[in-house]
PDB file of C-alpha atoms and ligand atoms in Angstrom:
ATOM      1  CA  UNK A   1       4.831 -24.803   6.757  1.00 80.00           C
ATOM      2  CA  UNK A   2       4.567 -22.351  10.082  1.00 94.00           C
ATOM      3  CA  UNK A   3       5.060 -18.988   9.388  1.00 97.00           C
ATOM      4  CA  UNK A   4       8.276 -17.140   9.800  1.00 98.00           C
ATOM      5  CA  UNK A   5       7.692 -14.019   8.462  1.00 98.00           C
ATOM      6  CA  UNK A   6       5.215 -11.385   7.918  1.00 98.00           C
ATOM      7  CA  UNK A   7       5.259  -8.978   5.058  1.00 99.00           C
ATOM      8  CA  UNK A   8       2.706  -6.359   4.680  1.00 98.00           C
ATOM      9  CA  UNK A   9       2.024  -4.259   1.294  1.00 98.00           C
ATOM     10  CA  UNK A  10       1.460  -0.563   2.557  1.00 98.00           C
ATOM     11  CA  UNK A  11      -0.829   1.978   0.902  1.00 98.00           C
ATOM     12  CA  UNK A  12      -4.343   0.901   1.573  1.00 97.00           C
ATOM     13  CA  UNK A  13      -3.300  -2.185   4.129  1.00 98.00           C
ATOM     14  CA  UNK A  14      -1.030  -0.410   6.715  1.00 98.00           C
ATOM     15  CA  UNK A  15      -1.699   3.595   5.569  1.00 98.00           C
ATOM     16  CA  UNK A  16      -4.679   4.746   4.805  1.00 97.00           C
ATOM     17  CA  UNK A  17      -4.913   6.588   1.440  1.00 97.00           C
ATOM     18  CA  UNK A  18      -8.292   8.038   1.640  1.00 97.00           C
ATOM     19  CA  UNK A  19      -7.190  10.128   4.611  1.00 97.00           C
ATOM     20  CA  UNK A  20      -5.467  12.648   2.662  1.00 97.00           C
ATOM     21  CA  UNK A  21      -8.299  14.315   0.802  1.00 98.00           C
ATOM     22  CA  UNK A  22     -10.504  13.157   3.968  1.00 97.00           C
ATOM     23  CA  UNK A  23      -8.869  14.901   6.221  1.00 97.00           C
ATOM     24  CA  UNK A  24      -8.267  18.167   3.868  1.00 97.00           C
ATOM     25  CA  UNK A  25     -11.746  18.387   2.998  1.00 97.00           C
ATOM     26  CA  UNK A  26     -12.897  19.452   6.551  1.00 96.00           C
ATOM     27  CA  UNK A  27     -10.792  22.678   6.668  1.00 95.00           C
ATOM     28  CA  UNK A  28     -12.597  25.524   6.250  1.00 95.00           C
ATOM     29  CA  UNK A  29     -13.035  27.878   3.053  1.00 94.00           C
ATOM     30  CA  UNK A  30     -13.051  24.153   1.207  1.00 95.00           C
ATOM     31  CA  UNK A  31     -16.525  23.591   0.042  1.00 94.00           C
ATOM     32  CA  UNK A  32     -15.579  23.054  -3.280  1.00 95.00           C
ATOM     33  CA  UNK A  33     -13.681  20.499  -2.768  1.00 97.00           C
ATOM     34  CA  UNK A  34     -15.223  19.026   0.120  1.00 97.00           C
ATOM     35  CA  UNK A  35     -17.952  18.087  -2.463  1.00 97.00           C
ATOM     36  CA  UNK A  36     -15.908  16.111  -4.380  1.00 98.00           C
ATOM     37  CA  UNK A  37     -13.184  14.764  -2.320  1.00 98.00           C
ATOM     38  CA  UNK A  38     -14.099  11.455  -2.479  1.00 98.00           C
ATOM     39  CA  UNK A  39     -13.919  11.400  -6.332  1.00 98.00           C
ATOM     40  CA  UNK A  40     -10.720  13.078  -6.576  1.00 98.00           C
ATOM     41  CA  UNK A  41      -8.974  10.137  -3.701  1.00 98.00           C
ATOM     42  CA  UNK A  42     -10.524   7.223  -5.981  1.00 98.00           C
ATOM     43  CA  UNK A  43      -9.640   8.653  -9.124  1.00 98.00           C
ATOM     44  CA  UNK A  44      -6.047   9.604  -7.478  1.00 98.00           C
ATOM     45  CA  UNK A  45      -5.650   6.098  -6.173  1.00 98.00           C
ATOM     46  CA  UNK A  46      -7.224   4.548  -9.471  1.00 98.00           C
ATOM     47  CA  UNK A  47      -4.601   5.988 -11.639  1.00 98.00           C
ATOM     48  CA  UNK A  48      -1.716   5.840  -9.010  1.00 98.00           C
ATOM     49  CA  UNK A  49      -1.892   1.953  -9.270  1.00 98.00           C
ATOM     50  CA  UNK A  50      -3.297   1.801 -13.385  1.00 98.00           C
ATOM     51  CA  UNK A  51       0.291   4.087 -13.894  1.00 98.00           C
ATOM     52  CA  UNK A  52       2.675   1.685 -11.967  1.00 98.00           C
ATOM     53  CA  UNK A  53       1.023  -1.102 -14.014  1.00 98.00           C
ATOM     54  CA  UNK A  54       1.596   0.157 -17.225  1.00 98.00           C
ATOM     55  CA  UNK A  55       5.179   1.415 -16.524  1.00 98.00           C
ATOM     56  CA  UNK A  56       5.857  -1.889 -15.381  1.00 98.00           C
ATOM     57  CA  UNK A  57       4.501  -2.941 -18.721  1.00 98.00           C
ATOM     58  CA  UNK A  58       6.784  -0.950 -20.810  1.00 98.00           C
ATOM     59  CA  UNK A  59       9.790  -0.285 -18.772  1.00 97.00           C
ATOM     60  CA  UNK A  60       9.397   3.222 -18.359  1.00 98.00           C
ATOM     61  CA  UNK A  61      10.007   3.211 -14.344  1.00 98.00           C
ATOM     62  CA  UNK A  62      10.208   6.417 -12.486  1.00 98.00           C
ATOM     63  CA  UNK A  63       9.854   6.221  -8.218  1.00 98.00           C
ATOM     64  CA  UNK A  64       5.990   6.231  -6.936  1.00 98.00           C
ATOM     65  CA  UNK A  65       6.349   9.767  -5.956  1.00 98.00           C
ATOM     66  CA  UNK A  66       6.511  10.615  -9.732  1.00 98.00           C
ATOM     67  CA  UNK A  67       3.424   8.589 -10.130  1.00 98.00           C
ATOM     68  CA  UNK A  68       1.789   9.702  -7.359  1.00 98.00           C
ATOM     69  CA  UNK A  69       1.967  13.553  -8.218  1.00 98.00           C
ATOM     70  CA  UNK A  70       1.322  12.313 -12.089  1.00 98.00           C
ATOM     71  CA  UNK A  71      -2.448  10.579 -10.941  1.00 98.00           C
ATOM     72  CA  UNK A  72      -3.337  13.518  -8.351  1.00 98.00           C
ATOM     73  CA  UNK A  73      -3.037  15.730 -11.248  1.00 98.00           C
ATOM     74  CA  UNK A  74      -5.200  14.186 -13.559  1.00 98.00           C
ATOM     75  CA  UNK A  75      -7.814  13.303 -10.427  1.00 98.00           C
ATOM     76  CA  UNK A  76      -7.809  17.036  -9.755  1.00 98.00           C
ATOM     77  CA  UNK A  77      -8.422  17.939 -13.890  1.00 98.00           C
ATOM     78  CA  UNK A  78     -11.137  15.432 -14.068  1.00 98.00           C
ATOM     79  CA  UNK A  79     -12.558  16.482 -11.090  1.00 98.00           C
ATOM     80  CA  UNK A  80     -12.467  20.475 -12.345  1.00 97.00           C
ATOM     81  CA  UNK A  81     -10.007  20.920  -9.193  1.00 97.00           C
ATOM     82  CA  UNK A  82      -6.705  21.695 -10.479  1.00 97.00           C
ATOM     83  CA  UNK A  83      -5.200  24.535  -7.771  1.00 95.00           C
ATOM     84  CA  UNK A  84      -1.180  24.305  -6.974  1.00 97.00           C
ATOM     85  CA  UNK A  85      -1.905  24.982  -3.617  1.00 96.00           C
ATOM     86  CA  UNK A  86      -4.475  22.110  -3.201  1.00 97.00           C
ATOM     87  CA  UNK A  87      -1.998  20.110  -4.988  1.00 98.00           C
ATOM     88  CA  UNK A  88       0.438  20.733  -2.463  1.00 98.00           C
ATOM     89  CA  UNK A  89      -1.376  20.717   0.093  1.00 97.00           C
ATOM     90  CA  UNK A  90      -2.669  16.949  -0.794  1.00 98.00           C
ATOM     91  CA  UNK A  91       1.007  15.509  -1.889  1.00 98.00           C
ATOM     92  CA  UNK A  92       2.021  17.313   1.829  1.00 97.00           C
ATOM     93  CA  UNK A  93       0.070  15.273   3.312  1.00 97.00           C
ATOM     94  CA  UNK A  94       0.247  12.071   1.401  1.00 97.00           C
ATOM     95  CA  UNK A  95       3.705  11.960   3.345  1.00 95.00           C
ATOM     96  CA  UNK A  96       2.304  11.594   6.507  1.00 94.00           C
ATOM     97  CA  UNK A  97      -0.498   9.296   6.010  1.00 96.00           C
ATOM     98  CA  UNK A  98      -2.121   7.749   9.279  1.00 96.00           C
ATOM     99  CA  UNK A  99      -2.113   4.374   9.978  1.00 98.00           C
ATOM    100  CA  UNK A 100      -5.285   2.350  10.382  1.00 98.00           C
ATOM    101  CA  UNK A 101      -5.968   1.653  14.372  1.00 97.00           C
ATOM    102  CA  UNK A 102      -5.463  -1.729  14.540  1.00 98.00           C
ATOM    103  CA  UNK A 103      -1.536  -1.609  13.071  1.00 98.00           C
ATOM    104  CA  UNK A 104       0.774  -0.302  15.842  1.00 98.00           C
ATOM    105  CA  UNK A 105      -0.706  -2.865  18.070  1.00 98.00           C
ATOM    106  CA  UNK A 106      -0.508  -6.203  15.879  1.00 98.00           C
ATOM    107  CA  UNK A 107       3.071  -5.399  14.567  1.00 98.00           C
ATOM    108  CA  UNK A 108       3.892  -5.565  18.435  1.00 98.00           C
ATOM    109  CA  UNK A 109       2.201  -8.769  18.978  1.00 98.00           C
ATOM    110  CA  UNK A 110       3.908 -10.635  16.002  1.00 98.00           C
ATOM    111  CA  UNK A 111       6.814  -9.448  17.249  1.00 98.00           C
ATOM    112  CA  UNK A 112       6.256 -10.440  20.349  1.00 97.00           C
ATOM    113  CA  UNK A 113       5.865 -13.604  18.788  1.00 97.00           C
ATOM    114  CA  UNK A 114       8.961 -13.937  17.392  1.00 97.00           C
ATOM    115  CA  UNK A 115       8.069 -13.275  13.991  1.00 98.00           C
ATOM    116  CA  UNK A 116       9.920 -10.909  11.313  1.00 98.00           C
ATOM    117  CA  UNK A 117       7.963  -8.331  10.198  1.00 98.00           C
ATOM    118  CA  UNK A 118       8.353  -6.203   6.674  1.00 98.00           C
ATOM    119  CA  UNK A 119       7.086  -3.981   4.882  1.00 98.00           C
ATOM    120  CA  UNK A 120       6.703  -4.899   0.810  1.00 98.00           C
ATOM    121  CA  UNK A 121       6.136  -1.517  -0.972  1.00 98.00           C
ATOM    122  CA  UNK A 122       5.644   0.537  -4.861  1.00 98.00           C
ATOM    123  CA  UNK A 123       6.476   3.104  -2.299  1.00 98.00           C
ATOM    124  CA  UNK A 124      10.025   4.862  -2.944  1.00 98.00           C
ATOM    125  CA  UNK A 125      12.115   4.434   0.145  1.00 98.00           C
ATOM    126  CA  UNK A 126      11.809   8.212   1.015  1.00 97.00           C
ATOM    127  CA  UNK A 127       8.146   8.204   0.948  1.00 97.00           C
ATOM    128  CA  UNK A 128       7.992   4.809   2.821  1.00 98.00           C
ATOM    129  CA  UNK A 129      10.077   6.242   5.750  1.00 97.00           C
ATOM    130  CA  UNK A 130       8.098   9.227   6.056  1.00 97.00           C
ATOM    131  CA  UNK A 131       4.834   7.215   6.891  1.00 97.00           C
ATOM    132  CA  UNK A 132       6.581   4.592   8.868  1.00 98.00           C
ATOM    133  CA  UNK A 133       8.085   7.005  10.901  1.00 97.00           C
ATOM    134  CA  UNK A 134       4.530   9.241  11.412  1.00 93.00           C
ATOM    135  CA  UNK A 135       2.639   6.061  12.108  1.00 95.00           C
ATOM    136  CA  UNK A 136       5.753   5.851  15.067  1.00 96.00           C
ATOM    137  CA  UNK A 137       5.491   2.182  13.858  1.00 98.00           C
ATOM    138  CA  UNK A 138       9.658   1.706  12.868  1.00 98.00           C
ATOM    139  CA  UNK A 139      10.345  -0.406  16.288  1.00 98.00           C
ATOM    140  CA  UNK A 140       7.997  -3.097  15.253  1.00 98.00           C
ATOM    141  CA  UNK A 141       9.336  -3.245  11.381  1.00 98.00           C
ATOM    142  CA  UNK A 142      12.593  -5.409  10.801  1.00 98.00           C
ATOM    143  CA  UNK A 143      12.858  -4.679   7.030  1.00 98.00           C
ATOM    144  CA  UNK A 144      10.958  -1.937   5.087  1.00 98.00           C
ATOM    145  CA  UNK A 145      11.812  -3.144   1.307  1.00 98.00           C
ATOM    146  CA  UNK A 146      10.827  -0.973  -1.952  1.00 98.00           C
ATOM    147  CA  UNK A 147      10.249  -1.635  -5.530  1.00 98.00           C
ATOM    148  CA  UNK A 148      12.716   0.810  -5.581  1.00 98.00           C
ATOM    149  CA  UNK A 149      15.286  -1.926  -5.603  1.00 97.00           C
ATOM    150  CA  UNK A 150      14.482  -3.655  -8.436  1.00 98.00           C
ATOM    151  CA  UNK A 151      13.368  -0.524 -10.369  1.00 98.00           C
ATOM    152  CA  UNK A 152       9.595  -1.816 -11.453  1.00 98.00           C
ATOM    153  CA  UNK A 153       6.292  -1.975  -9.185  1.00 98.00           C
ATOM    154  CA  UNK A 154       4.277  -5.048  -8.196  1.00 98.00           C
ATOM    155  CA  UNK A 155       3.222  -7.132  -9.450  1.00 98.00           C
ATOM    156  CA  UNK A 156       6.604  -8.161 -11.302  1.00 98.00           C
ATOM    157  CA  UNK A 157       7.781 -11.384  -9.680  1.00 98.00           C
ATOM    158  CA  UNK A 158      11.259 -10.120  -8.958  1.00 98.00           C
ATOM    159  CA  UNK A 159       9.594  -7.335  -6.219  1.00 98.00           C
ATOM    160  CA  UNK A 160       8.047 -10.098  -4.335  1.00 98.00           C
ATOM    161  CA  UNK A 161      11.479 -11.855  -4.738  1.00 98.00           C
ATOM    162  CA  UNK A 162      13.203  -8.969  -2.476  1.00 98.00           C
ATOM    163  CA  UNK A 163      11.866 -10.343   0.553  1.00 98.00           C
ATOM    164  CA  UNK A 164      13.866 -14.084  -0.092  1.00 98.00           C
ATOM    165  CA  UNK A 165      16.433 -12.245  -0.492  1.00 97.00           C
ATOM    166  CA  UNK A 166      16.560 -10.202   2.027  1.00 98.00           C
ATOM    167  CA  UNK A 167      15.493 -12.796   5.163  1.00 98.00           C
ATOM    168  CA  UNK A 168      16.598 -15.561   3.286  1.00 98.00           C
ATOM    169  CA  UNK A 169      13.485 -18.006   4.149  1.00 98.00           C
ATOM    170  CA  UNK A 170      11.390 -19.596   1.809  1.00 98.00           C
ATOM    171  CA  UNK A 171       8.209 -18.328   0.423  1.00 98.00           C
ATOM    172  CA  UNK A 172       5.450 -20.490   1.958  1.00 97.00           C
ATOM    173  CA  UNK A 173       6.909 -19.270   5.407  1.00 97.00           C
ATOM    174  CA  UNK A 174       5.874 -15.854   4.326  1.00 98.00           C
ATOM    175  CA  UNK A 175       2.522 -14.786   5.174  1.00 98.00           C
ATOM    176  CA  UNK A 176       1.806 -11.588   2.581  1.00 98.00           C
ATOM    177  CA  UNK A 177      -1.018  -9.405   4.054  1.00 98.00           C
ATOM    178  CA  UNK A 178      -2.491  -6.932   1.172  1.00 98.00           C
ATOM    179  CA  UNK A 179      -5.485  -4.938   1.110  1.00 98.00           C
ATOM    180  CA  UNK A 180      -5.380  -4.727  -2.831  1.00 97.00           C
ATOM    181  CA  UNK A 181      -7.209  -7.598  -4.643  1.00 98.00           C
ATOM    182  CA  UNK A 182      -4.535  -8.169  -7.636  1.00 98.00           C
ATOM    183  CA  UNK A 183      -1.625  -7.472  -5.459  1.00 98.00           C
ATOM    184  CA  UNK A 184      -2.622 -10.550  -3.257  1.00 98.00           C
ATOM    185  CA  UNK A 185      -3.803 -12.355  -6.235  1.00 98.00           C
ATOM    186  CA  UNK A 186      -0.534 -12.183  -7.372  1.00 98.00           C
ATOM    187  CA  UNK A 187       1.647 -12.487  -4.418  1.00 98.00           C
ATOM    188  CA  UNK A 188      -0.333 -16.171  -4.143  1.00 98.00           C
ATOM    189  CA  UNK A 189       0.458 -16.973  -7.492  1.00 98.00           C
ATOM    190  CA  UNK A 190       4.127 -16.072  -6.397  1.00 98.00           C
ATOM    191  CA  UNK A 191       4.279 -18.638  -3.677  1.00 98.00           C
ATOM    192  CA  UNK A 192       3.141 -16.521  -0.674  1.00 98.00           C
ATOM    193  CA  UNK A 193       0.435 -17.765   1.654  1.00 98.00           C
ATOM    194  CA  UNK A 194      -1.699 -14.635   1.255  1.00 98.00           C
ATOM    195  CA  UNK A 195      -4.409 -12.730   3.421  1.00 98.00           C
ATOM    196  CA  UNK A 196      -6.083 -10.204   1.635  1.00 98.00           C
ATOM    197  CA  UNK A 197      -7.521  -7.631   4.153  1.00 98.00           C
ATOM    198  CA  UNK A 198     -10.775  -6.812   2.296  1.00 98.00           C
ATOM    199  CA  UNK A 199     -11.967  -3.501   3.774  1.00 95.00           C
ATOM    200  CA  UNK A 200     -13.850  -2.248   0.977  1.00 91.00           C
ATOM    201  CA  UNK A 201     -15.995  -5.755   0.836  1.00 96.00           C
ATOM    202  CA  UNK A 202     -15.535  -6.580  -2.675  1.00 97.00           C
ATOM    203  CA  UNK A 203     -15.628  -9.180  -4.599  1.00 97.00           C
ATOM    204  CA  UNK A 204     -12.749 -11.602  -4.896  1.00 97.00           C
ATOM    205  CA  UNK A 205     -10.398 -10.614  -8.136  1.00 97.00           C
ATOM    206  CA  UNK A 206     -10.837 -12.962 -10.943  1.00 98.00           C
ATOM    207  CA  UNK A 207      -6.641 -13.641 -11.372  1.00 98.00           C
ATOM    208  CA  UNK A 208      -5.280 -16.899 -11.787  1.00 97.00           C
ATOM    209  CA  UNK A 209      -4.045 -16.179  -7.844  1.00 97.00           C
ATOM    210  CA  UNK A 210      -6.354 -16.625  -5.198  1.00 97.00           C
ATOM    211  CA  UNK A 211      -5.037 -15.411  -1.370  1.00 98.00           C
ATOM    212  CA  UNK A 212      -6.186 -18.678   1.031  1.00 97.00           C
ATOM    213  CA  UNK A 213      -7.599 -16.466   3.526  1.00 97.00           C
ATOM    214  CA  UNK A 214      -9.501 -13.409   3.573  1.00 98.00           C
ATOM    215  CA  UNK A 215     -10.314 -10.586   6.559  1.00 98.00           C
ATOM    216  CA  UNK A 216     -11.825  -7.602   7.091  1.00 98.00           C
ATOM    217  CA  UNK A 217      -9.298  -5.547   9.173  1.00 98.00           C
ATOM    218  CA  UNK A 218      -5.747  -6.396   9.813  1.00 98.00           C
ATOM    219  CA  UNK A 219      -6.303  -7.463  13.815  1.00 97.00           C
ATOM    220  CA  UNK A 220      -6.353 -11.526  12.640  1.00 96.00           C
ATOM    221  CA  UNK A 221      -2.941 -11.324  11.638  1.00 98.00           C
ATOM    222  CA  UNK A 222      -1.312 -13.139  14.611  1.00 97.00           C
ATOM    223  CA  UNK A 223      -3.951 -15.706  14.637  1.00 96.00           C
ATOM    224  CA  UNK A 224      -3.525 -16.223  11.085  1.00 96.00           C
ATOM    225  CA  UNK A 225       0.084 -16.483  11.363  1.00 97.00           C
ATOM    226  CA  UNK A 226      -0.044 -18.928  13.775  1.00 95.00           C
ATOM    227  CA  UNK A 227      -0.048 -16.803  17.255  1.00 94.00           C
ATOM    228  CA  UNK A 228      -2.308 -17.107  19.654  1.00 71.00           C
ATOM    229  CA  UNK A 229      -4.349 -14.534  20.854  1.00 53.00           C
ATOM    230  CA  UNK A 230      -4.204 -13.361  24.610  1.00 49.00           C
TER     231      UNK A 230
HETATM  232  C1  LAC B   1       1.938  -0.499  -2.269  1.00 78.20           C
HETATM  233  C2  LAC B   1       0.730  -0.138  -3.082  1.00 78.20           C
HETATM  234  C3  LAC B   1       0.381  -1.164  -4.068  1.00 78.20           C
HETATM  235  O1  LAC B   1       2.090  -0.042  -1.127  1.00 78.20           O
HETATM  236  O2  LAC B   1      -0.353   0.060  -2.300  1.00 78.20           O
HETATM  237  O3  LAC B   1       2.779  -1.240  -2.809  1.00 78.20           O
END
């Protein structure tokens, strides 16, 4: 079935969630943290996602903000780093997080294409439109859906049902783009065809899902979704 539809997953495929504590760490009169920013963005990111999870699990939803200020505070206990202007600082600017390179450029071209383009997001609405605008990268979007809708994160089936629902085509015209292993896992078990955009280079998620094709950056995209390059 050719593709219709592209529908990307956003923290850690189209934003880049390192860049917060990256980018903070090379300010001046930081040292402290500078030593151990890398610790406090995995262990931030780690229990971002391991929270959604288990509020999915037993209905206890709040909005990703909530769970994104709840994991940056235990990253910065664990990491001996807890400071409310640090904290602020870091949740400031989670809102604006970059976008990798390749993005603004192959959203244009699968538009170009004549394909519909989404974003597919735990992100709450608010949050979601502050990046997308940042990144300048609205123009190329048609749809930028959140969990928020349904009121429970990925991977609950009925999230990766918003986007039937909201372009009304079926699901193996959608080609779902994730850089996380389980969320493309399960958006393949869902129906999806799936890239997962493996930046990291790890090793393939053992989940009864498996995404059909696999990339290192997101600049395949067209080709994958059945553009050619030029
Ligand atoms: C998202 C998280 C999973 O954007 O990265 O949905």
């Amino acid at each position: 079935m050719p593709i219709s539809t592209c529908v990307f997953d956003a923290y850690g495929t189209l934003f880049d969630v390192n860049a917060a504590a990256r980018n903070l760490a090379e300010e001046d009169g930081l040292e402290g943290f500078a030593a151990v920013w890398q610790q406090v963005s995995s262990h931030w990111r780690n229990k971002q996602l391991q929270y959604s999870w288990i509020r999915a699990i037993t209905r206890d939803h709040v909005d990703f903000w909530q769970v994104t200020q709840d994991a940056l505070d235990w990253a910065l206990d664990v990491t001996d780093q807890a400071n409310p202007a640090l904290r602020d600082r870091l949740l400031g600017l989670y809102w604006t997080l970059p976008a990798y390179p390749e993005v603004p450029e192959m959203l244009a071209t699968l538009k170009a294409g004549g394909l519909q383009t989404a974003i597919l997001s735990n992100g709450s609405p608010r949050m979601l439109e502050g990046a997308v605008d940042s990144a300048g990268i609205g123009p190329v979007l048609d749809a930028v859906l959140s969990v928020e809708d349904e009121g429970i994160f990925k991977p609950d089936a009925r999230v990766y049902g918003l986007v039937g629902r909201h372009f009304d085509v079926p699901k193996n015209e959608v080609l779902f783009v994730s850089s996380n292993g389980w969320d493309a896992a399960s958006a393949a078990s869902y129906g999806f065809q799936v890239l997962w955009v493996n930046r990291a280079g790890e090793p393939m998620d053992r989940l009864p899902g498996q995404p059909g094709q696999v990339a290192e950056d997101l600049t395949s995209v067209p080709e994958m979704a059945g553009l050619v390059r030029g």
